[in-house]
mmCIF file of C-alpha atoms and ligand atoms in Angstrom:
data_model
loop_
_atom_site.group_PDB
_atom_site.id
_atom_site.type_symbol
_atom_site.label_atom_id
_atom_site.label_comp_id
_atom_site.label_asym_id
_atom_site.label_seq_id
_atom_site.Cartn_x
_atom_site.Cartn_y
_atom_site.Cartn_z
ATOM 1 C CA HIS A 331 53.628 24.915 -31.979
ATOM 2 C CA ALA A 332 54.296 28.118 -30.012
ATOM 3 C CA LYS A 333 50.826 29.685 -30.032
ATOM 4 C CA LYS A 334 49.100 26.369 -28.823
ATOM 5 C CA SER A 335 51.736 26.321 -26.106
ATOM 6 C CA GLY A 336 51.285 29.959 -25.270
ATOM 7 C CA LYS A 337 47.695 29.557 -24.713
ATOM 8 C CA ASP A 338 47.987 26.234 -22.836
ATOM 9 C CA ARG A 339 50.272 28.170 -20.271
ATOM 10 C CA ALA A 340 47.967 31.208 -19.861
ATOM 11 C CA GLN A 341 45.171 28.884 -18.910
ATOM 12 C CA VAL A 342 47.173 26.902 -16.323
ATOM 13 C CA PHE A 343 47.567 30.029 -14.304
ATOM 14 C CA GLU A 344 43.850 30.705 -14.140
ATOM 15 C CA PRO A 345 43.456 32.146 -10.813
ATOM 16 C CA GLU A 346 40.129 30.746 -10.871
ATOM 17 C CA MET A 347 41.067 27.144 -11.842
ATOM 18 C CA LEU A 348 44.044 27.651 -8.850
ATOM 19 C CA ARG A 349 41.241 28.236 -6.151
ATOM 20 C CA GLY A 350 39.772 25.055 -7.386
ATOM 21 C CA PRO A 351 36.188 23.553 -6.998
ATOM 22 C CA GLN A 352 35.310 24.420 -3.286
ATOM 23 C CA PHE A 353 36.068 28.082 -4.198
ATOM 24 C CA ARG A 354 33.922 27.828 -7.494
ATOM 25 C CA LEU A 355 30.826 26.381 -5.602
ATOM 26 C CA GLY A 356 31.055 28.866 -2.882
ATOM 27 C CA ILE A 357 31.026 31.765 -5.897
ATOM 28 C CA GLU A 358 28.243 30.159 -7.916
ATOM 29 C CA THR A 359 26.097 30.243 -4.469
ATOM 30 C CA ASP A 360 27.131 33.693 -3.422
ATOM 31 C CA LEU A 361 26.577 35.042 -7.494
ATOM 32 C CA ARG A 362 23.101 33.559 -7.377
ATOM 33 C CA ARG A 363 22.207 35.734 -4.346
ATOM 34 C CA ALA A 364 24.477 38.938 -5.949
ATOM 35 C CA LEU A 365 22.217 38.832 -9.005
ATOM 36 C CA ALA A 366 19.005 38.713 -6.903
ATOM 37 C CA GLU A 367 20.098 41.642 -4.658
ATOM 38 C CA ASP A 368 21.959 43.713 -7.179
ATOM 39 C CA GLN A 369 25.291 43.410 -5.811
ATOM 40 C CA ILE A 370 27.418 43.387 -8.912
ATOM 41 C CA GLY A 371 28.092 47.267 -10.166
ATOM 42 C CA VAL A 372 29.912 48.174 -13.405
ATOM 43 C CA HIS A 373 32.937 50.548 -13.117
ATOM 44 C CA TYR A 374 34.036 52.370 -16.546
ATOM 45 C CA GLN A 375 37.278 52.624 -18.232
ATOM 46 C CA PRO A 376 37.567 55.483 -20.525
ATOM 47 C CA ILE A 377 39.131 54.850 -23.987
ATOM 48 C CA PHE A 378 41.001 57.779 -25.521
ATOM 49 C CA SER A 379 41.838 59.305 -28.802
ATOM 50 C CA VAL A 380 45.688 59.013 -29.303
ATOM 51 C CA GLU A 381 45.735 61.698 -31.426
ATOM 52 C CA THR A 382 43.402 64.132 -29.400
ATOM 53 C CA GLY A 383 44.164 62.881 -25.830
ATOM 54 C CA GLU A 384 40.432 63.265 -25.642
ATOM 55 C CA ILE A 385 37.899 60.561 -24.117
ATOM 56 C CA GLU A 386 35.920 58.690 -26.996
ATOM 57 C CA GLY A 387 34.094 56.386 -24.895
ATOM 58 C CA PHE A 388 34.407 53.974 -21.888
ATOM 59 C CA GLU A 389 34.405 50.238 -21.531
ATOM 60 C CA ALA A 390 31.808 48.600 -18.950
ATOM 61 C CA LEU A 391 33.231 46.251 -16.579
ATOM 62 C CA ALA A 392 31.633 44.266 -14.228
ATOM 63 C CA ARG A 393 32.322 44.694 -10.422
ATOM 64 C CA TRP A 394 31.559 42.673 -7.464
ATOM 65 C CA HIS A 395 31.707 43.664 -4.127
ATOM 66 C CA HIS A 396 31.090 40.537 -2.172
ATOM 67 C CA PRO A 397 30.026 41.416 1.746
ATOM 68 C CA GLU A 398 32.399 38.821 2.962
ATOM 69 C CA ARG A 399 34.678 38.184 0.506
ATOM 70 C CA GLY A 400 35.459 41.896 -0.669
ATOM 71 C CA PHE A 401 36.266 42.483 -4.151
ATOM 72 C CA VAL A 402 36.082 39.532 -6.604
ATOM 73 C CA SER A 403 37.642 39.820 -9.607
ATOM 74 C CA PRO A 404 35.609 39.320 -12.969
ATOM 75 C CA ALA A 405 37.933 36.653 -14.122
ATOM 76 C CA ASP A 406 36.645 34.672 -10.914
ATOM 77 C CA PHE A 407 32.999 34.948 -11.488
ATOM 78 C CA ILE A 408 32.412 35.494 -15.257
ATOM 79 C CA PRO A 409 33.318 31.818 -16.089
ATOM 80 C CA VAL A 410 30.982 30.929 -13.059
ATOM 81 C CA ALA A 411 28.334 33.035 -14.660
ATOM 82 C CA GLU A 412 28.986 31.378 -17.926
ATOM 83 C CA ASP A 413 28.790 27.719 -17.046
ATOM 84 C CA THR A 414 25.867 28.279 -14.856
ATOM 85 C CA GLY A 415 23.633 30.369 -17.410
ATOM 86 C CA MET A 416 23.816 33.094 -14.859
ATOM 87 C CA ILE A 417 25.531 35.325 -17.307
ATOM 88 C CA ILE A 418 22.396 35.695 -19.076
ATOM 89 C CA ASP A 419 20.733 37.544 -16.408
ATOM 90 C CA LEU A 420 23.976 39.102 -15.393
ATOM 91 C CA GLY A 421 24.838 40.501 -19.080
ATOM 92 C CA ASN A 422 21.383 41.934 -19.018
ATOM 93 C CA GLN A 423 21.695 43.693 -15.627
ATOM 94 C CA ILE A 424 25.312 44.908 -17.131
ATOM 95 C CA MET A 425 23.892 46.028 -20.398
ATOM 96 C CA PHE A 426 21.171 48.113 -18.821
ATOM 97 C CA LYS A 427 23.551 49.973 -16.221
ATOM 98 C CA ALA A 428 25.934 50.569 -18.675
ATOM 99 C CA CYS A 429 23.411 51.829 -21.363
ATOM 100 C CA ARG A 430 21.678 54.072 -18.777
ATOM 101 C CA GLN A 431 24.751 55.588 -17.751
ATOM 102 C CA CYS A 432 25.967 56.375 -21.063
ATOM 103 C CA ARG A 433 22.837 58.153 -21.901
ATOM 104 C CA GLU A 434 23.071 59.943 -18.700
ATOM 105 C CA TRP A 435 26.518 61.436 -19.491
ATOM 106 C CA ASN A 436 25.824 62.030 -23.190
ATOM 107 C CA GLN A 437 22.670 64.072 -21.993
ATOM 108 C CA ARG A 438 24.284 66.087 -19.086
ATOM 109 C CA PHE A 439 27.573 66.826 -20.916
ATOM 110 C CA GLY A 440 26.469 67.247 -24.354
ATOM 111 C CA ALA A 441 28.527 64.645 -25.597
ATOM 112 C CA ASN A 442 28.680 61.704 -28.085
ATOM 113 C CA TRP A 443 30.774 59.068 -25.878
ATOM 114 C CA THR A 444 30.488 55.562 -26.449
ATOM 115 C CA MET A 445 30.040 52.543 -24.130
ATOM 116 C CA ASN A 446 31.400 49.034 -24.710
ATOM 117 C CA VAL A 447 29.853 46.366 -23.389
ATOM 118 C CA ASN A 448 31.469 42.880 -23.152
ATOM 119 C CA VAL A 449 29.246 40.073 -24.559
ATOM 120 C CA SER A 450 30.028 36.381 -23.732
ATOM 121 C CA ALA A 451 29.565 33.589 -26.134
ATOM 122 C CA HIS A 452 27.107 32.033 -23.707
ATOM 123 C CA GLN A 453 24.823 35.182 -23.990
ATOM 124 C CA PHE A 454 24.508 34.117 -27.771
ATOM 125 C CA ALA A 455 22.809 30.623 -26.483
ATOM 126 C CA SER A 456 19.657 32.853 -26.356
ATOM 127 C CA PRO A 457 18.353 33.680 -30.032
ATOM 128 C CA LYS A 458 16.414 36.298 -28.367
ATOM 129 C CA ILE A 459 19.795 38.157 -27.284
ATOM 130 C CA LEU A 460 19.220 41.290 -29.935
ATOM 131 C CA GLU A 461 15.411 41.292 -29.071
ATOM 132 C CA GLN A 462 16.939 42.212 -25.298
ATOM 133 C CA ILE A 463 19.596 44.616 -26.200
ATOM 134 C CA VAL A 464 17.009 46.409 -28.511
ATOM 135 C CA HIS A 465 14.665 46.664 -25.441
ATOM 136 C CA THR A 466 17.340 47.935 -23.548
ATOM 137 C CA LEU A 467 18.343 50.773 -25.780
ATOM 138 C CA PHE A 468 14.587 51.519 -25.797
ATOM 139 C CA GLU A 469 14.208 51.235 -22.201
ATOM 140 C CA THR A 470 17.292 53.449 -21.568
ATOM 141 C CA GLY A 471 17.018 55.943 -24.609
ATOM 142 C CA LEU A 472 20.563 55.430 -25.714
ATOM 143 C CA GLU A 473 20.996 55.805 -29.239
ATOM 144 C CA ALA A 474 22.035 52.412 -31.136
ATOM 145 C CA LYS A 475 24.813 54.393 -32.430
ATOM 146 C CA PHE A 476 26.587 54.770 -29.009
ATOM 147 C CA LEU A 477 26.887 51.093 -27.975
ATOM 148 C CA LYS A 478 29.510 48.910 -29.088
ATOM 149 C CA LEU A 479 29.734 44.993 -28.518
ATOM 150 C CA GLU A 480 32.903 43.558 -27.349
ATOM 151 C CA ILE A 481 33.234 39.587 -28.456
ATOM 152 C CA THR A 482 35.939 37.531 -28.423
ATOM 153 C CA GLU A 483 36.836 34.632 -31.281
ATOM 154 C CA SER A 484 35.024 32.329 -28.716
ATOM 155 C CA VAL A 485 31.631 34.139 -29.518
ATOM 156 C CA LEU A 486 32.267 33.192 -33.742
ATOM 157 C CA ILE A 487 33.458 29.337 -32.741
ATOM 158 C CA SER A 488 30.760 28.894 -30.410
ATOM 159 C CA GLY A 489 28.679 27.081 -32.911
ATOM 160 C CA TYR A 490 25.300 29.035 -32.234
ATOM 161 C CA SER A 491 23.732 29.172 -35.717
ATOM 162 C CA HIS A 492 22.467 32.619 -35.333
ATOM 163 C CA VAL A 493 25.884 34.599 -34.263
ATOM 164 C CA GLU A 494 26.765 35.953 -37.628
ATOM 165 C CA GLU A 495 22.955 36.974 -38.298
ATOM 166 C CA VAL A 496 22.778 38.535 -34.738
ATOM 167 C CA LEU A 497 26.141 40.694 -35.506
ATOM 168 C CA ALA A 498 24.841 41.743 -38.705
ATOM 169 C CA GLU A 499 21.481 42.683 -37.417
ATOM 170 C CA ALA A 500 23.181 44.711 -34.658
ATOM 171 C CA ARG A 501 25.106 46.397 -37.240
ATOM 172 C CA LYS A 502 22.232 47.369 -39.426
ATOM 173 C CA LEU A 503 20.734 48.742 -36.595
ATOM 174 C CA GLY A 504 23.550 51.300 -35.801
ATOM 175 C CA MET A 505 25.875 49.458 -33.177
ATOM 176 C CA GLN A 506 29.271 48.518 -33.687
ATOM 177 C CA ILE A 507 30.978 45.249 -33.264
ATOM 178 C CA CYS A 508 34.550 45.213 -31.692
ATOM 179 C CA LEU A 509 36.717 42.089 -31.909
ATOM 180 C CA ASP A 510 38.499 41.980 -28.087
ATOM 181 C CA ASP A 511 41.856 40.267 -27.030
ATOM 182 C CA PHE A 512 42.643 40.304 -30.743
ATOM 183 C CA GLY A 513 45.828 38.029 -31.595
ATOM 184 C CA THR A 514 45.247 35.646 -28.742
ATOM 185 C CA GLY A 515 43.130 33.432 -30.202
ATOM 186 C CA TYR A 516 43.666 30.291 -32.767
ATOM 187 C CA SER A 517 42.916 31.773 -35.871
ATOM 188 C CA SER A 518 42.166 35.870 -35.266
ATOM 189 C CA LEU A 519 43.267 36.400 -38.747
ATOM 190 C CA SER A 520 40.767 34.692 -40.643
ATOM 191 C CA TYR A 521 37.738 35.735 -38.238
ATOM 192 C CA LEU A 522 38.991 39.401 -39.099
ATOM 193 C CA LEU A 523 38.801 38.615 -42.575
ATOM 194 C CA ASN A 524 35.320 36.869 -42.671
ATOM 195 C CA TYR A 525 33.303 38.711 -40.145
ATOM 196 C CA PRO A 526 32.430 42.348 -40.320
ATOM 197 C CA PHE A 527 34.088 44.058 -37.189
ATOM 198 C CA ASP A 528 34.273 47.636 -37.017
ATOM 199 C CA VAL A 529 36.778 47.789 -34.362
ATOM 200 C CA VAL A 530 39.716 45.415 -33.630
ATOM 201 C CA LYS A 531 41.017 45.742 -29.761
ATOM 202 C CA ILE A 532 44.733 44.700 -29.581
ATOM 203 C CA ASP A 533 45.354 42.629 -26.620
ATOM 204 C CA GLN A 534 47.496 43.626 -23.693
ATOM 205 C CA SER A 535 49.882 40.962 -24.177
ATOM 206 C CA PHE A 536 51.020 41.994 -27.172
ATOM 207 C CA VAL A 537 51.384 45.871 -25.706
ATOM 208 C CA ARG A 538 53.294 44.766 -22.469
ATOM 209 C CA HIS A 539 56.778 46.369 -22.942
ATOM 210 C CA LEU A 540 56.375 46.428 -26.801
ATOM 211 C CA ASP A 541 59.064 49.345 -26.673
ATOM 212 C CA GLU A 542 61.556 46.920 -25.185
ATOM 213 C CA ASP A 543 61.016 44.057 -27.678
ATOM 214 C CA PRO A 544 61.731 44.589 -31.129
ATOM 215 C CA SER A 545 59.802 41.575 -32.351
ATOM 216 C CA ARG A 546 56.987 42.274 -30.129
ATOM 217 C CA ALA A 547 56.883 45.815 -31.623
ATOM 218 C CA ASP A 548 57.014 44.601 -35.312
ATOM 219 C CA VAL A 549 53.802 42.309 -34.409
ATOM 220 C CA VAL A 550 52.020 45.022 -33.070
ATOM 221 C CA ARG A 551 52.979 47.389 -35.794
ATOM 222 C CA THR A 552 51.450 44.239 -38.161
ATOM 223 C CA LEU A 553 48.427 44.263 -36.393
ATOM 224 C CA VAL A 554 47.887 47.960 -36.478
ATOM 225 C CA SER A 555 48.298 48.250 -40.207
ATOM 226 C CA LEU A 556 46.584 44.831 -40.880
ATOM 227 C CA ALA A 557 43.469 46.549 -39.270
ATOM 228 C CA ARG A 558 43.495 50.004 -40.849
ATOM 229 C CA GLY A 559 44.034 48.202 -44.024
ATOM 230 C CA LEU A 560 40.755 46.333 -43.557
ATOM 231 C CA LYS A 561 39.476 50.137 -42.655
ATOM 232 C CA LYS A 562 38.762 48.714 -38.853
ATOM 233 C CA HIS A 563 39.275 50.958 -35.923
ATOM 234 C CA THR A 564 41.908 49.925 -33.673
ATOM 235 C CA VAL A 565 42.191 50.011 -30.079
ATOM 236 C CA ALA A 566 45.159 49.059 -27.911
ATOM 237 C CA GLU A 567 44.599 47.715 -24.486
ATOM 238 C CA GLY A 568 46.451 47.399 -21.198
ATOM 239 C CA ILE A 569 48.858 50.455 -21.718
ATOM 240 C CA GLU A 570 50.473 50.993 -18.594
ATOM 241 C CA ARG A 571 53.925 52.920 -19.767
ATOM 242 C CA PRO A 572 54.503 56.101 -21.447
ATOM 243 C CA GLU A 573 56.731 54.381 -23.741
ATOM 244 C CA GLU A 574 54.371 51.922 -25.050
ATOM 245 C CA MET A 575 51.919 54.787 -25.598
ATOM 246 C CA GLU A 576 54.615 56.459 -27.780
ATOM 247 C CA CYS A 577 55.179 53.287 -29.812
ATOM 248 C CA LEU A 578 51.282 53.021 -30.632
ATOM 249 C CA ARG A 579 51.300 56.376 -31.637
ATOM 250 C CA GLN A 580 53.915 55.970 -34.184
ATOM 251 C CA PHE A 581 52.497 52.883 -35.794
ATOM 252 C CA GLY A 582 49.174 54.729 -36.272
ATOM 253 C CA CYS A 583 46.901 53.056 -33.501
ATOM 254 C CA GLU A 584 43.772 55.111 -33.145
ATOM 255 C CA LEU A 585 42.400 54.724 -29.394
ATOM 256 C CA ALA A 586 43.912 53.667 -26.250
ATOM 257 C CA GLN A 587 43.176 51.933 -22.933
ATOM 258 C CA GLY A 588 45.069 51.096 -19.962
ATOM 259 C CA TYR A 589 46.232 52.206 -16.582
ATOM 260 C CA LEU A 590 48.436 54.830 -17.893
ATOM 261 C CA LEU A 591 45.739 56.722 -18.876
ATOM 262 C CA SER A 592 42.814 55.989 -16.300
ATOM 263 C CA ARG A 593 42.207 52.850 -14.283
ATOM 264 C CA PRO A 594 38.433 51.527 -14.461
ATOM 265 C CA LEU A 595 36.629 54.170 -12.356
ATOM 266 C CA SER A 596 33.259 54.011 -10.157
ATOM 267 C CA PRO A 597 30.535 55.965 -12.031
ATOM 268 C CA GLU A 598 30.884 58.535 -9.331
ATOM 269 C CA ALA A 599 34.624 58.966 -10.328
ATOM 270 C CA ALA A 600 33.888 58.527 -13.844
ATOM 271 C CA THR A 601 31.425 61.330 -13.495
ATOM 272 C CA THR A 602 34.160 63.499 -11.934
ATOM 273 C CA LEU A 603 36.632 62.873 -14.220
ATOM 274 C CA LEU A 604 34.472 64.268 -17.099
ATOM 275 C CA GLN A 605 33.220 67.430 -15.187
ATOM 276 C CA SER A 606 36.830 68.193 -14.808
ATOM 277 C CA GLN A 607 37.546 67.604 -18.681
ATOM 278 C CA ARG A 608 34.448 69.706 -19.677
ATOM 279 C CA LYS A 609 35.852 72.418 -17.466
ATOM 280 C CA ILE A 610 39.210 72.286 -19.251
ATOM 281 C CA VAL A 611 37.413 72.329 -22.456
ATOM 282 C CA THR A 612 35.456 75.106 -21.838
ATOM 283 C CA MET A 613 38.095 77.100 -20.059
ATOM 284 C CA ARG A 614 40.018 76.558 -23.866
ATOM 285 C CA SER A 615 37.240 77.847 -26.036
ATOM 286 C CA SER A 616 36.383 80.900 -24.419
ATOM 287 C CA PRO A 617 39.767 82.162 -22.628
ATOM 288 C CA SER A 618 38.336 85.668 -22.780
ATOM 289 C CA SER A 619 35.467 84.986 -20.651
ATOM 290 C CA PRO A 620 36.508 85.695 -16.757
ATOM 291 C CA GLU A 621 33.549 83.772 -15.562
ATOM 292 C CA ASP A 622 34.933 80.550 -16.825
HETATM 293 P P1 C2E B 973 38.696 42.312 -21.184
HETATM 294 O O1 C2E B 973 37.320 42.607 -21.828
HETATM 295 O O2 C2E B 973 39.859 42.074 -21.977
HETATM 296 O O3 C2E B 973 38.930 43.786 -20.361
HETATM 297 C C1 C2E B 973 39.962 44.715 -19.976
HETATM 298 C C2 C2E B 973 40.495 43.973 -19.019
HETATM 299 O O4 C2E B 973 41.959 44.532 -18.640
HETATM 300 C C3 C2E B 973 39.772 44.659 -17.506
HETATM 301 O O5 C2E B 973 40.056 43.707 -16.619
HETATM 302 C C4 C2E B 973 40.513 45.933 -17.240
HETATM 303 O O6 C2E B 973 40.667 46.377 -15.810
HETATM 304 C C5 C2E B 973 41.737 45.174 -17.516
HETATM 305 N N1 C2E B 973 43.067 46.191 -17.710
HETATM 306 C C6 C2E B 973 42.645 47.466 -18.402
HETATM 307 N N2 C2E B 973 43.786 48.645 -18.410
HETATM 308 C C7 C2E B 973 44.945 47.864 -17.949
HETATM 309 C C8 C2E B 973 46.267 47.975 -17.427
HETATM 310 O O7 C2E B 973 46.808 48.948 -17.986
HETATM 311 N N3 C2E B 973 46.989 46.990 -17.022
HETATM 312 C C9 C2E B 973 46.398 45.545 -16.800
HETATM 313 N N4 C2E B 973 47.228 44.751 -16.249
HETATM 314 N N5 C2E B 973 44.849 45.271 -16.986
HETATM 315 C C10 C2E B 973 44.038 46.307 -17.393
HETATM 316 P P2 C2E B 973 38.736 43.438 -15.775
HETATM 317 O O8 C2E B 973 37.666 44.285 -15.256
HETATM 318 O O9 C2E B 973 39.285 42.431 -14.479
HETATM 319 O O10 C2E B 973 38.230 42.119 -16.592
HETATM 320 C C11 C2E B 973 38.505 41.065 -16.747
HETATM 321 C C12 C2E B 973 37.640 39.984 -18.106
HETATM 322 O O11 C2E B 973 36.522 39.633 -17.333
HETATM 323 C C13 C2E B 973 37.664 41.244 -19.105
HETATM 324 O O12 C2E B 973 38.590 41.343 -20.285
HETATM 325 C C14 C2E B 973 36.245 40.491 -19.891
HETATM 326 O O13 C2E B 973 36.795 39.311 -20.647
HETATM 327 C C15 C2E B 973 35.502 39.689 -18.707
HETATM 328 N N6 C2E B 973 34.524 40.812 -18.006
HETATM 329 C C16 C2E B 973 34.507 41.987 -17.356
HETATM 330 N N7 C2E B 973 33.223 42.621 -17.239
HETATM 331 C C17 C2E B 973 32.509 41.712 -18.003
HETATM 332 C C18 C2E B 973 31.142 41.974 -18.174
HETATM 333 O O14 C2E B 973 30.356 42.735 -17.744
HETATM 334 N N8 C2E B 973 30.641 40.766 -19.236
HETATM 335 C C19 C2E B 973 31.245 39.714 -19.493
HETATM 336 N N9 C2E B 973 30.852 39.055 -20.566
HETATM 337 N N10 C2E B 973 32.389 39.798 -19.145
HETATM 338 C C20 C2E B 973 33.282 40.597 -18.580
HETATM 339 MG MG1 MG B 974 36.689 43.901 -23.370
HETATM 340 MG MG1 MG B 975 40.397 42.612 -23.981
HETATM 341 MG MG1 MG B 976 40.009 39.587 -21.951
#
């Protein structure tokens, strides 16, 4: 059926697969070194409130600047990290950096921005995953309510028996759970109904050119109202055009993320953006004070 063939087609064009086993082996060797030498950084893509246009938080995205290959895409190295078990250490490194950064920004700017961190199914292989996250929160001083765990359907079908327990426990501690890439899986709807997600992220494949395709627009409108009906927050991913943004606003989507609004930014660039935002807010709130 249509959904199945769509998924198969997407997999054929995975860049990582096209490059073959040699490439993969090279990545594996280099990734080991990259982990040891702390070569993998994190960039931050702002997530905006559709209504106010203000930054609500960020998604942490792994970035590898390889000494010889240059930029290596997470689409290439995350799957290798998953298959080799390196994702555990890598995931911990990214979690630490992202939490530390979020705490630093919130302190410095007196803000309540949140941080979304992607967590792979393979990271749930370790029953200690929650202990590790709690430890990271403690070490960085970030409150649990500022951390959002992004998981995909693959986590739920991974078969690890403790997944539900870990998610429930994480929520009890104040973290939020986001269902990432919503709509791309096989049975997204049943997962949406059966697991206690706080946020649904509508995949960018639905957002792309939604203004030009009425049936796509219908799907997105339905996804948004479905999520809202279940009292979930909604984020649209991959917004590249103002027309897409306008549609999402009309459909009542709460939050937006995409190149139109901001690319993922280096920590320095993100800090600069936050500084300039604060300046605007300060100027607006005290128009009579000439010092600002
Ligand atoms: P994702 O979690 O769905 O992340 C969103 C991806 O969409 C990111 O790609 C982001 O750069 C990209 N994106 C954002 N806005 C736009 C847009 O307007 N247009 C387009 N074309 N793309 C946009 P990125 O950074 O290459 O990451 C790809 C995937 O790799 C992520 O998908 C996630 O599944 C995985 N990943 C990235 N960082 C991590 C990580 O730290 N841990 C884990 N486990 N997975 C990660
Ligand atoms: Mg994500
Ligand atoms: Mg996504
Ligand atoms: Mg994705």
